[in-house]
Amino acid sequence: MLNYEKKTEGSVLTVILDGKLDTGTAPELTAAVEPETDNFDKIVLDMENLKYISSAGLRLLLSLHKKMASKGGFIIKNVNETNMEILEFTGFADILNIE
Amino acid sequence: MKKKGNITKRTLVSVLLAAAVLIGSISVSTGLQLRKVLIEKYTDFALSYVNAAAEFIDGDRIELYYSTGAKDAYYEEISKYLNSTADSSAKEANIKYFYVLIPDSVPDSDLYTYIWDAEPYDEPMDLLEKYPFSEGAKERAQKIYNKEITEDVQSYIDAEDGTHTLTVSVPLLDSNGDVAAIIAADLSVSGINNALVRIISSILIPVAGIMLLTMILFYFITKRKIIEPIVKLQSAAEGIVDHIESDEPVNIDVHTNDEIEMLADSFTGMTDKLREYIKQNETITAEKERIGAELELATRIQADMLPNIFPAFPERIDFDIYAVMTPAKEVGGDFYDFFLIDDTHLALVVADVSGKGVPAALFMMMSKILIQNQVMSGKSPAEALEAVNSQICSNNREEMFVTVWLGILDLETGLLIAANAGHEKPIIRNGSGDFELFKDRHGFVIGGMDGVKYRNYEIQLEKGSSVFVFTDGLVEATSENDELFGAERTLEVLNKVKDETPETILKKTEEAVNAFVGAADPFDDLTMLCVKYTGREDGGENEITIENEVSEIAKAVDFVSLKTEDLPFSFKDRNQIEVAVDEIMSNIVNYAYGDKKGKATLKLQTDEEGIIITVEDSGIPYNPLEKEDPDITLSAEERGIGGYGIFIVKKVMDEIAYRHAEGKNILTMRKFFLK
C-alpha cells in the first residue's frame, strides 16, 4: 500500500511517500511521477514515511535519476535506516543525490 | 658404462700363453733327455779309451817310474800313445786331460802323483809332479785301489770358468792283478750343450712356426664365426630396444650354420614375441586405465545416488538428519537413504549388501530403488521389505543378499515404525536419556529366501529423541591389535556427544573409529545415519498460497507481516523480511509460469533461533541463487534495471537455500531473532 502527495514549488516537484514502494505499488507511482519529469527542473522524493523500497522501487529511482540528470536533478530525502541500507548495498547511495 | 669387446684379445693371449708353455715344456724335456743320452754316450766313449789304455799299459813298470822318476823308452812310447789318443779323440770326445796317477799313500795327503799326462790344449804335467785331488776324488781313488769299484764316472762344473767336465777313472792293473795306478780322462762337456742348443732349435723353430700359423688361423676363424656374429646380435639387441615400437621386421644377418645362427634365429623369434607382448601390455594397461576411470565414475554415481546434500531439508525444523557412507573399496555395498514419503512421514533406510566391489554396488543400487518404490507406494516397513524380498528373490541367480533396517517416522506424532531384515540393531536415544541399543526383532536377510515375513515394531519417540542406525563396518572396525570397535565403544562415543547435531554426532563417531583403526586397513564400508526428531511447534495456520498475480503479492507480504508481529524482530528486520517476500513473490509472479496461471505457496516456521520462510512454486525450474550479483560500482548511466531483487534478498536474510524437488522450486530463507 502506498499513498503519495505531490507538492509544487515553482519548478520543483516534491512527492511525499507513505507506505511501501514495492512490486505492487511501484507501477502506480511510476505512472504518476515519470510524466512530470518534462514539467519540472527538479524532483524531490520525501521518503520519511516510506517503510521500505524493493527492487521495483529502485528501478523507478534509477529512471528518474537518469531523466533529471541534465536538469536541476533528482533528490531523495529523509531516508530511513531500512531504505538507506538497501541503497547502500545496492550501490544506489553512491549514485543518487540523498539529502 | 660402455663395455669394450675383448674376446679376440683374450683368445690371442691365451693361445700365445699355451704355445709358450708347450714349447717351453717340450724344450726342457727334450733337452734333459737328450743331454742324458749324450752324456751316457760320451761316458762310454771315454771309458772305452781309458779301458783300452789300461789294457795297453804294462802295470808292472809303474812302480819303477814312481820310485825312481826315471823315464825310459817304454815311458816315452806310452806318452806318445796317450797324447795321440787324446789328440785323435779330441774332435769326437773332447778329451782335455788323459793321465795316469797314483794317490799319495800318506793318509793325510790330498795330493796325487802324475805318472803320465797328455793334455791336447795345455802344458802336460811331468812325471812325479803332484797335484791336489778335487773334493771327494781322493776317497773314490781309494775305492778303486781297494777294488771296491772298477770304474768311477764324475761330472762337475768348474767354479771359476763354469766349464762342465766329465771325469772317468779305471784301475791300471799289474801282472798280479793288483792296482798299480789309476788311469783317467777328463772330457769337456761344453760341446754337449752347444749340440743340445742346435738340436732343440732345429726342432723348435718349425714347431713354433706351425703353432703361430695355427693360432692366426684360429683367430680368424673365431673372429668370423663367433665374434662377428655376436657383435651383430649385440647391435641388433640395441636396435630392438631403440625401435621396440616399430613394426620393422628384425633380420639378423648371421649365417654361420652352427649354434650361433640358431641363437640369432631364436633372438629374431624372441623379438617378435617381445613386440607382441608389449602391444598386449599396452592394450591391457589402457584397459586398466579405462576400468579405473569407469570405477571412479561409478563411485561418483553411487555417491550421487545417496542423498548427500546437507542440510537435506533446510525448511524442516521438526527434524534434523545426517548420514555418511565411506566405502572401503572404490565402490561399496553399503547404503543409506532417507526421503519424505509425504509432508509428515520420513523414511529411513540403512542397508549392507553381501560382498564388496562392483557387484555389491550394482545390487545396492537395485535394492535402494526397490525399497524407495515400495515405501513411496504407501506400504509399511514390513510390507515394503516383503515386497522387495520377493522382487529380488524372483531373479537372484548370483545369490546375493542385503540386510536392511527400514523405518518410517511420523513427524507429527513421533511414532517410529520399523522393520529389520537381518541388519544391525538401531541405537536410540529417547527424549533426554542416553543412547541405548534397541533390541529389535530381526527378520531374515533380503534376497535369502522367497516368502519371508517381516514384522513391524513401533517406538514412540519423544521430542528431542535421536535414532542412530549403522552397518557392521562400525562395530566390526578392527584395530591393529585385532580388537573390534564394538557396540560398547559406539555407545560410549555417542553418549559423549548426545546433545550435538546429527552431523556432529556422526563426525565425532567417524573420528573415533578412524583413531581406533589407526593404520590398519579399513575392512568394510562404514555407513551411519542419525536423525534427531524435534517435532513441530503448535503454530496454527502457517501457510498461504497465492495466484501468480501482482495484486496477490501483498497478501503474502501481509501474511508474513502479521505472523512476525509478535516475534523478537526489530522494525528494520520486519521491513527487510517483507522486502524479501515481496522480491521472491514478485519473481514467481512475473517469471515462474510465463503467461500461464500458477500458484505460489509460502510457509512460515519458527524455532528457537528465528523464522524459516519456504516459498514453493511449480513453475519453470529456476535457481535464483545462481543469478549473478549486479555490479554495484557502475554509474547510473551504465546500470541496468534487473538483478537487484534476489541480491536484496541475499543481503537482508541470514540464510537462503534453493532446491528443486518433486517438480517444485523450493526456496528457503532464514532470519534470526535479535540476540
Tab-separated table of N, CA, C and O in Angstrom, chain B residues 382-383 385-387 389-390 393 420-421 442-455:
chain	number	residue	atom	x	y	z
B	382	ALA	N	7.469	-53.364	7.060
B	382	ALA	CA	7.462	-54.820	6.898
B	382	ALA	C	6.907	-55.206	5.525
B	382	ALA	O	7.487	-56.052	4.824
B	383	GLU	N	5.832	-54.568	5.123
B	383	GLU	CA	5.249	-54.866	3.802
B	383	GLU	C	6.229	-54.530	2.687
B	383	GLU	O	6.393	-55.288	1.730
B	385	LEU	N	9.495	-54.426	2.869
B	385	LEU	CA	10.607	-55.376	2.848
B	385	LEU	C	10.169	-56.702	2.218
B	385	LEU	O	10.921	-57.314	1.451
B	386	GLU	N	8.937	-57.138	2.552
B	386	GLU	CA	8.442	-58.383	1.960
B	386	GLU	C	8.346	-58.264	0.440
B	386	GLU	O	8.762	-59.160	-0.299
B	387	ALA	N	7.846	-57.112	-0.017
B	387	ALA	CA	7.706	-56.912	-1.463
B	387	ALA	C	9.079	-56.878	-2.140
B	387	ALA	O	9.304	-57.514	-3.171
B	389	ASN	N	11.828	-58.201	-1.016
B	389	ASN	CA	12.412	-59.539	-0.934
B	389	ASN	C	11.901	-60.423	-2.068
B	389	ASN	O	12.684	-61.111	-2.731
B	390	SER	N	10.585	-60.370	-2.294
B	390	SER	CA	10.091	-61.281	-3.331
B	390	SER	C	10.527	-60.795	-4.715
B	390	SER	O	10.796	-61.606	-5.597
B	393	CYS	N	14.219	-61.976	-4.879
B	393	CYS	CA	14.331	-63.438	-4.947
B	393	CYS	C	13.873	-63.987	-6.303
B	393	CYS	O	14.331	-65.045	-6.729
B	420	ASN	N	13.234	-54.918	10.543
B	420	ASN	CA	14.658	-55.204	10.406
B	420	ASN	C	14.857	-56.522	9.645
B	420	ASN	O	14.393	-57.568	10.064
B	421	ALA	N	15.560	-56.435	8.508
B	421	ALA	CA	15.864	-57.645	7.731
B	421	ALA	C	17.326	-57.997	7.952
B	421	ALA	O	18.195	-57.672	7.140
B	442	HIS	N	14.658	-59.342	14.570
B	442	HIS	CA	15.280	-59.443	13.240
B	442	HIS	C	14.511	-60.408	12.343
B	442	HIS	O	14.149	-61.484	12.776
B	443	GLY	N	14.298	-60.010	11.119
B	443	GLY	CA	13.812	-60.957	10.118
B	443	GLY	C	15.011	-61.487	9.342
B	443	GLY	O	16.163	-61.148	9.635
B	444	PHE	N	14.726	-62.313	8.341
B	444	PHE	CA	15.805	-62.886	7.528
B	444	PHE	C	16.301	-61.831	6.544
B	444	PHE	O	15.602	-60.868	6.233
B	445	VAL	N	17.515	-62.012	6.060
B	445	VAL	CA	18.068	-61.044	5.096
B	445	VAL	C	17.225	-61.038	3.818
B	445	VAL	O	16.590	-62.039	3.473
B	446	ILE	N	17.281	-59.888	3.113
B	446	ILE	CA	16.537	-59.767	1.863
B	446	ILE	C	17.323	-60.445	0.746
B	446	ILE	O	18.539	-60.216	0.606
B	447	GLY	N	16.655	-61.272	-0.024
B	447	GLY	CA	17.329	-61.993	-1.112
B	447	GLY	C	17.740	-63.380	-0.681
B	447	GLY	O	18.284	-64.155	-1.463
B	448	GLY	N	17.509	-63.727	0.570
B	448	GLY	CA	17.934	-65.026	1.077
B	448	GLY	C	16.929	-66.117	0.738
B	448	GLY	O	17.312	-67.233	0.356
B	449	MET	N	15.655	-65.804	0.861
B	449	MET	CA	14.638	-66.837	0.668
B	449	MET	C	13.318	-66.148	0.328
B	449	MET	O	12.980	-65.132	0.928
B	450	ASP	N	12.646	-66.684	-0.632
B	450	ASP	CA	11.378	-66.065	-1.051
B	450	ASP	C	10.307	-66.334	0.015
B	450	ASP	O	10.342	-67.344	0.695
B	451	GLY	N	9.370	-65.384	0.135
B	451	GLY	CA	8.213	-65.590	1.002
B	451	GLY	C	8.464	-65.329	2.476
B	451	GLY	O	7.639	-65.675	3.319
B	452	VAL	N	9.629	-64.737	2.806
B	452	VAL	CA	9.919	-64.461	4.217
B	452	VAL	C	8.987	-63.347	4.715
B	452	VAL	O	8.650	-62.429	3.987
B	453	LYS	N	8.564	-63.477	5.981
B	453	LYS	CA	7.693	-62.448	6.579
B	453	LYS	C	8.530	-61.546	7.463
B	453	LYS	O	9.465	-62.003	8.133
B	454	TYR	N	8.186	-60.283	7.453
B	454	TYR	CA	8.851	-59.341	8.358
B	454	TYR	C	7.807	-58.759	9.279
B	454	TYR	O	6.614	-58.748	8.977
B	455	ARG	N	8.270	-58.256	10.427
B	455	ARG	CA	7.315	-57.751	11.400
B	455	ARG	C	7.652	-56.301	11.746
B	455	ARG	O	8.799	-55.961	12.012
